[in-house]
Amino acid sequence: MMTTLRRTRGTWIVVALATVVLTACASHSTSTSGAGSTGSGGANGGAPSGATVTVADLAPFSGADAALGPTYLVSCDGATQAVNSAGGVLGHKLTCKGVDTRGDPADAVPATHQMLATTSNLALVIGCTSDEAASVVPVLNAAKMVSFCMTGQSEFGSIHYQYFYRLVPPDLEESYAMIAIAQQLGYHKIALAFGNDIGSQTFIQPAINAIGKAGLTMVANETLDLSASTFRTEAAKIVAAHPDVILTEALGSTDGTFLSEVKQLNGGKMIPVIGTSACISPDWYKSVAAAIGASTLASDFHADNLVTETSGPSYTPFYNAIMSQQGKVGSSGNFATYLTAPGAVHLYDAINLAALAMTEAKSTDPSVYAPYLATIGDGASGAVTVYSYAQGIAALKQGETIRYEGPGGPTSFDSYHTSTGIFQVDTYNGSGAVQVTGNITAAQLRALS
């Protein structure tokens, strides 16, 4: 069996404004004393002997996309706890730190500069969604800081950043996947309803293009203001257009309110919905199920998602790592949804890859260990496949050449440090558990591109 995850976002022009870095709860903060991002004095540079090494979760913890940062912290805390349980990295324990971008480039850029200037022994940055990636990746790259970003922006497939990596596909491929699902389900008249945040807007034009390529008809295209409390005007326009299906991504409480109003205005009957992979999360499910009913959501909702492993040698340590965080951080909804939520699998894999690369490079300095990421991810001739940090560290101690394969599956990094997988179709059952109902082939995506 397979399941998934992913969250990506769009581009923006940065206006640099002074702001204050907000960190997540104090339990995830590190000391802000000391200079530089990686410290000094370790082997080949990197953190001083015995120092704690920081992984920063640079993502929205407030604003419309506030659910993303905590989701990534679940993965970060679980992965780093597993690394520490296996002995840490080169004698260092890892810790996670939340840095709030507010989902806005104007806040994200100064937050990133302050993070780099004040965080002792910073060795890795995760998160950086499309709300802020176009703005912060150049800053991180200039600082020689490795980042694994949850962004699907197209420019990262044409501009090379030496220290940028991603395990998710371009947003346009996810748009194609949504249209492919509509085709599979026999829908012909398509309505779009996406949030006005940067990331959600990036799906629209590729979806419009794919609708035309598929010979379908777009009957409505409404933008949902994430700061609004009602969407009756937009819902009324969509209901009046009589679509077969609504394609959507609007986070926070927006989709719950909007879809409830669609159902009310449509005589109490829900119009079917196809969501992005961001809709596979405890927060989104909890909001929408409360608004339209769990049984309605189960019968009228599908989402695309990246295929990931849900059994086998890599899934068991992943499951244990994520579930170890239940009750400590994240949503009060169905916690098991984090096993398929956007970012959880791929950032877990990113942290394991980075920790193994640090070990092989004998340094926590990103400029030293970065070249080992693709080598360990993609593997070299004769490499032994390992499925966890503990297994990888044991193999390295035996002098083995390793290839790491986590729950996100094997990697294949291109020249822009992007590694992507294939898509599946997800639904929820009546209790909110995620179910896989089909797959989307590469040929289907190519036909819509």
XYZ file of C-alpha atoms in Angstrom:
449
model
C 0.000 0.000 0.000
C 1.024 3.592 -0.480
C 0.084 7.061 0.832
C 1.511 10.552 0.673
C 2.084 14.181 1.278
C 3.169 17.502 0.169
C 2.697 21.197 0.456
C 3.994 23.771 -2.048
C 3.404 27.419 -2.780
C 3.872 30.269 -5.327
C 6.147 33.230 -5.957
C 6.153 36.876 -4.825
C 8.161 40.073 -5.062
C 9.834 40.925 -1.793
C 9.361 44.227 -0.033
C 11.841 44.280 2.830
C 10.172 45.519 5.995
C 11.542 45.530 9.503
C 9.944 42.881 11.634
C 10.555 40.728 14.652
C 11.369 37.074 14.376
C 8.686 35.000 15.985
C 9.675 31.564 17.084
C 7.419 28.699 17.894
C 6.910 27.691 21.495
C 9.919 28.136 23.730
C 10.502 24.404 23.943
C 11.583 24.499 20.314
C 13.882 27.505 20.604
C 17.631 27.390 20.981
C 20.002 29.846 22.547
C 20.500 32.971 20.496
C 23.939 33.614 21.890
C 27.031 32.893 19.879
C 28.023 33.907 16.398
C 27.267 32.483 13.022
C 25.093 29.765 11.663
C 27.327 26.764 12.185
C 29.683 27.701 14.973
C 33.336 26.728 14.890
C 35.777 24.246 16.249
C 34.237 20.963 15.064
C 35.842 18.526 12.663
C 36.072 20.183 9.264
C 34.369 23.200 10.838
C 30.802 22.891 12.068
C 29.594 22.857 15.651
C 32.047 22.790 18.564
C 32.556 19.436 20.230
C 29.510 18.350 22.211
C 27.380 21.343 21.206
C 23.717 20.937 20.324
C 23.058 21.355 16.593
C 19.921 23.161 15.425
C 17.454 22.341 12.654
C 15.293 25.399 11.945
C 11.699 25.055 10.795
C 11.342 28.264 8.759
C 7.630 28.392 7.941
C 4.308 30.046 8.805
C 3.286 29.665 12.446
C 0.802 32.540 12.209
C -1.319 34.015 9.436
C -3.520 32.189 6.958
C -1.120 29.237 6.593
C -0.337 28.911 10.300
C -0.963 25.139 10.277
C 2.142 24.487 8.161
C 4.831 25.350 10.695
C 3.485 23.060 13.444
C 3.027 20.234 10.910
C 6.684 20.489 9.990
C 7.678 20.601 13.672
C 5.968 17.262 14.208
C 8.287 15.796 11.593
C 11.332 17.703 12.836
C 10.867 16.706 16.463
C 10.171 13.082 15.551
C 13.143 12.792 13.206
C 15.636 14.526 15.482
C 14.485 12.459 18.469
C 15.144 9.290 16.433
C 18.587 10.599 15.424
C 19.419 11.438 19.027
C 18.243 8.014 20.191
C 20.720 6.475 17.730
C 23.581 8.460 19.252
C 23.208 11.809 17.550
C 25.497 13.171 14.861
C 29.248 13.163 15.474
C 28.637 13.444 19.215
C 26.049 16.213 18.813
C 22.403 16.102 19.777
C 19.946 17.726 17.342
C 17.181 20.125 18.332
C 14.422 21.890 16.407
C 13.627 25.592 16.368
C 10.507 27.177 14.893
C 10.963 30.455 13.024
C 7.739 32.184 11.991
C 7.628 33.675 8.488
C 3.915 34.526 8.865
C 3.575 33.272 5.285
C 4.654 36.697 4.026
C 7.918 37.559 2.244
C 8.022 40.952 3.971
C 8.238 39.183 7.336
C 10.165 36.144 6.132
C 13.283 37.920 4.873
C 14.183 39.777 8.096
C 13.190 36.677 10.097
C 15.643 34.638 8.032
C 18.448 37.158 8.459
C 17.904 37.210 12.217
C 17.747 33.426 12.378
C 21.079 33.167 10.572
C 22.689 35.850 12.726
C 21.543 34.641 16.144
C 21.090 30.860 16.039
C 24.071 28.987 17.368
C 25.169 25.890 15.457
C 22.461 26.058 12.804
C 23.076 23.172 10.417
C 19.867 22.758 8.400
C 16.726 24.688 7.452
C 13.476 22.918 6.583
C 10.050 24.220 5.584
C 10.324 27.406 3.514
C 6.991 27.074 1.716
C 6.133 28.859 -1.487
C 4.736 31.683 0.610
C 8.318 32.738 1.231
C 10.744 30.433 -0.617
C 11.411 32.755 -3.556
C 12.465 35.391 -1.037
C 14.417 33.397 1.510
C 16.216 30.776 -0.583
C 18.633 33.365 -2.088
C 19.391 34.528 1.470
C 19.960 30.980 2.713
C 22.036 30.082 -0.319
C 24.262 33.130 0.123
C 24.809 32.045 3.727
C 25.794 28.546 2.499
C 22.934 27.062 4.487
C 21.329 23.826 3.279
C 17.552 24.096 2.974
C 14.948 21.448 2.180
C 11.956 23.491 1.071
C 8.307 22.580 0.640
C 7.879 24.684 -2.473
C 6.786 23.839 -5.982
C 7.658 27.167 -7.583
C 8.790 26.787 -11.150
C 11.874 29.007 -10.861
C 13.553 26.373 -8.710
C 13.541 24.140 -11.771
C 15.505 26.658 -13.826
C 17.725 28.528 -11.349
C 20.452 26.545 -9.606
C 20.955 27.184 -5.915
C 23.859 25.159 -4.557
C 22.342 24.649 -1.098
C 18.653 24.312 -2.045
C 16.954 20.888 -2.122
C 13.361 19.734 -2.440
C 11.593 16.387 -2.388
C 8.348 17.673 -3.910
C 7.370 18.328 -7.535
C 6.553 21.670 -9.178
C 3.107 23.085 -8.389
C 2.071 22.853 -12.015
C 2.345 19.057 -11.821
C -0.038 19.040 -8.875
C -2.468 21.177 -10.881
C -2.249 18.624 -13.685
C -2.876 15.860 -11.144
C -6.094 17.557 -9.990
C -7.359 17.758 -13.568
C -6.388 14.122 -14.120
C -8.533 13.171 -11.120
C -11.431 15.166 -12.589
C -11.025 13.238 -15.845
C -10.922 9.889 -14.031
C -14.150 10.742 -12.217
C -15.896 11.829 -15.400
C -16.284 15.524 -14.538
C -16.525 18.026 -17.402
C -17.477 21.401 -15.912
C -14.817 22.688 -13.524
C -14.961 25.509 -10.965
C -11.844 26.886 -9.288
C -11.887 28.326 -5.758
C -8.416 29.072 -4.392
C -7.264 31.228 -1.507
C -5.689 34.613 -2.146
C -2.434 33.608 -0.440
C 0.683 33.345 -2.559
C 0.918 29.568 -2.521
C -2.682 28.786 -3.413
C -2.706 31.234 -6.308
C 0.188 29.449 -7.991
C -2.061 26.493 -8.872
C -4.592 28.477 -10.879
C -2.963 29.187 -14.251
C -1.565 25.649 -14.687
C -5.038 24.301 -13.836
C -6.661 26.587 -16.408
C -4.170 25.459 -19.038
C -4.749 21.793 -18.190
C -8.537 22.217 -18.303
C -8.214 23.434 -21.886
C -5.762 20.704 -22.804
C -8.158 18.078 -21.427
C -11.107 19.437 -23.398
C -12.977 20.319 -20.210
C -14.775 23.578 -19.431
C -13.982 26.057 -16.679
C -17.317 27.522 -15.548
C -16.106 29.653 -12.599
C -12.890 30.961 -11.081
C -13.287 32.562 -7.651
C -10.570 33.858 -5.320
C -11.235 33.443 -1.602
C -9.951 36.140 0.748
C -8.479 34.204 3.657
C -9.166 37.094 6.026
C -12.904 37.093 5.289
C -15.522 35.464 7.511
C -18.040 34.655 4.772
C -17.861 33.661 1.096
C -21.518 33.706 0.135
C -20.915 35.882 -2.939
C -18.242 33.524 -4.290
C -20.258 30.446 -3.310
C -23.371 31.827 -5.027
C -21.463 32.440 -8.272
C -20.087 28.912 -8.249
C -23.454 27.317 -7.478
C -25.034 29.378 -10.276
C -22.399 28.074 -12.719
C -23.516 24.453 -12.073
C -20.056 22.850 -12.013
C -19.535 19.115 -11.804
C -16.659 19.646 -9.367
C -14.858 22.373 -7.426
C -11.044 22.434 -7.349
C -9.792 24.165 -4.216
C -7.045 25.026 -1.782
C -7.863 27.575 0.905
C -6.326 26.943 4.300
C -7.235 27.968 7.813
C -11.002 28.098 8.310
C -11.663 29.319 4.769
C -12.495 26.089 2.940
C -14.722 24.980 5.796
C -16.777 28.170 5.678
C -16.804 28.378 1.882
C -17.843 24.762 1.293
C -20.532 25.015 3.973
C -22.005 27.994 2.138
C -21.819 26.142 -1.185
C -23.759 23.280 0.352
C -26.386 25.631 1.840
C -26.867 27.548 -1.413
C -27.048 24.308 -3.397
C -30.126 23.125 -1.567
C -28.225 21.172 1.056
C -26.371 19.049 -1.501
C -22.590 19.183 -1.730
C -20.900 19.759 -5.076
C -17.961 17.310 -5.346
C -14.556 18.711 -4.396
C -10.976 17.974 -5.485
C -8.309 19.437 -3.216
C -4.556 19.811 -3.329
C -2.366 17.674 -1.113
C -2.443 20.480 1.480
C -6.012 19.356 2.184
C -4.635 16.107 3.571
C -4.008 17.365 7.092
C -5.671 17.085 10.498
C -6.441 20.802 10.582
C -8.103 20.937 7.162
C -10.126 17.791 7.823
C -11.273 18.963 11.237
C -12.458 22.329 9.877
C -14.234 21.024 6.772
C -15.775 17.933 8.376
C -17.276 20.145 11.084
C -18.652 22.505 8.438
C -20.209 20.098 5.930
C -20.316 16.803 7.837
C -17.836 13.932 7.965
C -20.029 11.663 5.849
C -20.434 14.334 3.173
C -16.690 14.924 3.075
C -16.075 11.184 2.811
C -18.398 10.811 -0.178
C -17.671 14.026 -2.098
C -13.945 14.732 -1.699
C -10.753 13.625 -3.439
C -7.212 15.003 -3.321
C -3.975 14.429 -5.156
C -0.920 13.474 -3.148
C 2.556 12.080 -3.663
C 2.913 8.346 -3.314
C 4.865 7.327 -0.234
C 5.404 4.059 1.562
C 2.952 2.980 4.249
C 4.515 -0.344 5.169
C 7.908 -1.975 5.104
C 11.353 -1.263 6.533
C 11.314 2.537 6.143
C 7.732 3.036 7.282
C 8.083 1.456 10.707
C 10.781 3.852 12.015
C 8.923 6.775 10.410
C 5.662 5.754 12.054
C 7.374 5.420 15.427
C 9.078 8.801 15.057
C 5.907 10.697 14.129
C 3.628 8.992 16.620
C 6.136 9.627 19.409
C 5.100 13.273 19.145
C 1.392 12.681 19.720
C 0.175 15.002 22.449
C 3.347 17.111 22.322
C 2.854 19.310 19.271
C 0.466 19.879 16.399
C -3.229 19.504 15.803
C -5.827 18.224 18.206
C -7.447 16.430 15.267
C -6.688 12.899 14.043
C -2.960 12.810 14.788
C -2.362 9.817 12.512
C -3.160 12.077 9.552
C 0.341 13.524 10.039
C 1.602 10.259 8.568
C 0.183 11.457 5.240
C 0.106 15.230 5.814
C 2.053 17.609 3.554
C 5.655 17.889 4.625
C 5.779 15.213 7.309
C 7.273 12.400 5.211
C 9.566 14.495 3.051
C 11.016 16.593 5.860
C 11.588 13.468 7.940
C 13.553 12.103 4.976
C 15.375 15.428 4.584
C 16.563 15.410 8.197
C 17.740 11.799 7.934
C 19.563 12.550 4.694
C 21.243 15.585 6.213
C 22.225 13.749 9.413
C 23.766 10.891 7.420
C 25.535 13.363 5.120
C 26.993 15.168 8.153
C 28.222 11.847 9.502
C 29.887 10.819 6.253
C 31.396 14.285 5.759
C 32.531 14.340 9.415
C 31.135 17.857 9.723
C 27.921 19.653 10.604
C 28.963 22.579 8.398
C 26.492 22.741 5.467
C 29.201 23.823 3.041
C 31.074 20.617 3.872
C 28.262 18.063 4.050
C 26.025 19.368 1.221
C 27.791 17.411 -1.566
C 27.017 14.160 0.258
C 23.226 14.657 0.191
C 22.643 13.514 -3.383
C 25.276 10.794 -3.074
C 23.556 9.251 -0.070
C 20.071 9.882 -1.455
C 20.636 8.557 -4.970
C 23.291 6.011 -4.051
C 26.469 4.980 -5.788
C 27.441 1.666 -7.318
C 27.580 -1.024 -4.661
C 25.783 1.071 -2.041
C 23.873 -0.697 0.708
C 20.281 0.523 1.065
C 19.411 1.723 4.570
C 15.946 2.683 5.773
C 16.600 4.762 8.895
C 19.273 6.940 10.453
C 20.115 4.211 12.965
C 20.615 1.660 10.204
C 22.612 4.139 8.141
C 24.946 5.099 10.962
C 25.618 1.447 11.703
C 26.506 0.785 8.052
C 28.797 3.815 7.886
C 30.637 2.613 10.992
C 31.271 -0.659 9.143
C 32.787 1.268 6.250
C 29.839 0.631 3.932
C 28.743 2.972 1.140
C 25.068 3.700 1.747
C 21.917 4.772 -0.032
C 19.144 6.114 2.193
C 15.573 5.237 1.233
C 12.904 6.624 3.540
C 9.102 6.554 3.529
C 9.138 9.044 0.644
C 10.746 6.388 -1.520
C 14.088 6.475 -3.345
C 15.374 9.851 -4.460
C 16.641 10.880 -7.865
C 17.955 14.434 -7.642
C 18.204 16.419 -10.871
C 20.737 19.168 -11.522
C 18.519 21.621 -9.608
C 18.405 19.329 -6.552
C 14.758 18.399 -7.067
C 13.579 14.819 -6.570
C 9.924 14.040 -7.234
C 7.706 10.998 -7.169
C 4.360 9.947 -8.636
C 0.872 10.954 -7.582
C -1.940 9.034 -5.991
C -5.592 9.834 -5.260
C -6.601 10.182 -1.610
C -9.957 10.359 0.142
C -11.121 10.412 3.771
C -13.331 7.769 5.307
C -16.120 8.605 7.736
C -13.766 8.697 10.710
C -11.203 10.930 9.009
C -8.620 8.308 8.107
C -6.890 8.792 4.742
C -7.557 6.180 2.048
C -5.755 5.653 -1.251
C -8.196 5.095 -4.108
C -6.006 5.247 -7.197
C -2.861 6.476 -8.901
C -2.042 9.040 -11.584
C 0.522 8.008 -14.158
C 3.311 10.090 -15.595
C 1.646 9.690 -19.013
C -1.544 11.293 -17.696
C 0.407 14.265 -16.413
C 2.348 14.657 -19.653
C -0.922 14.717 -21.612
C -2.032 17.754 -19.589
C 1.239 19.684 -19.613
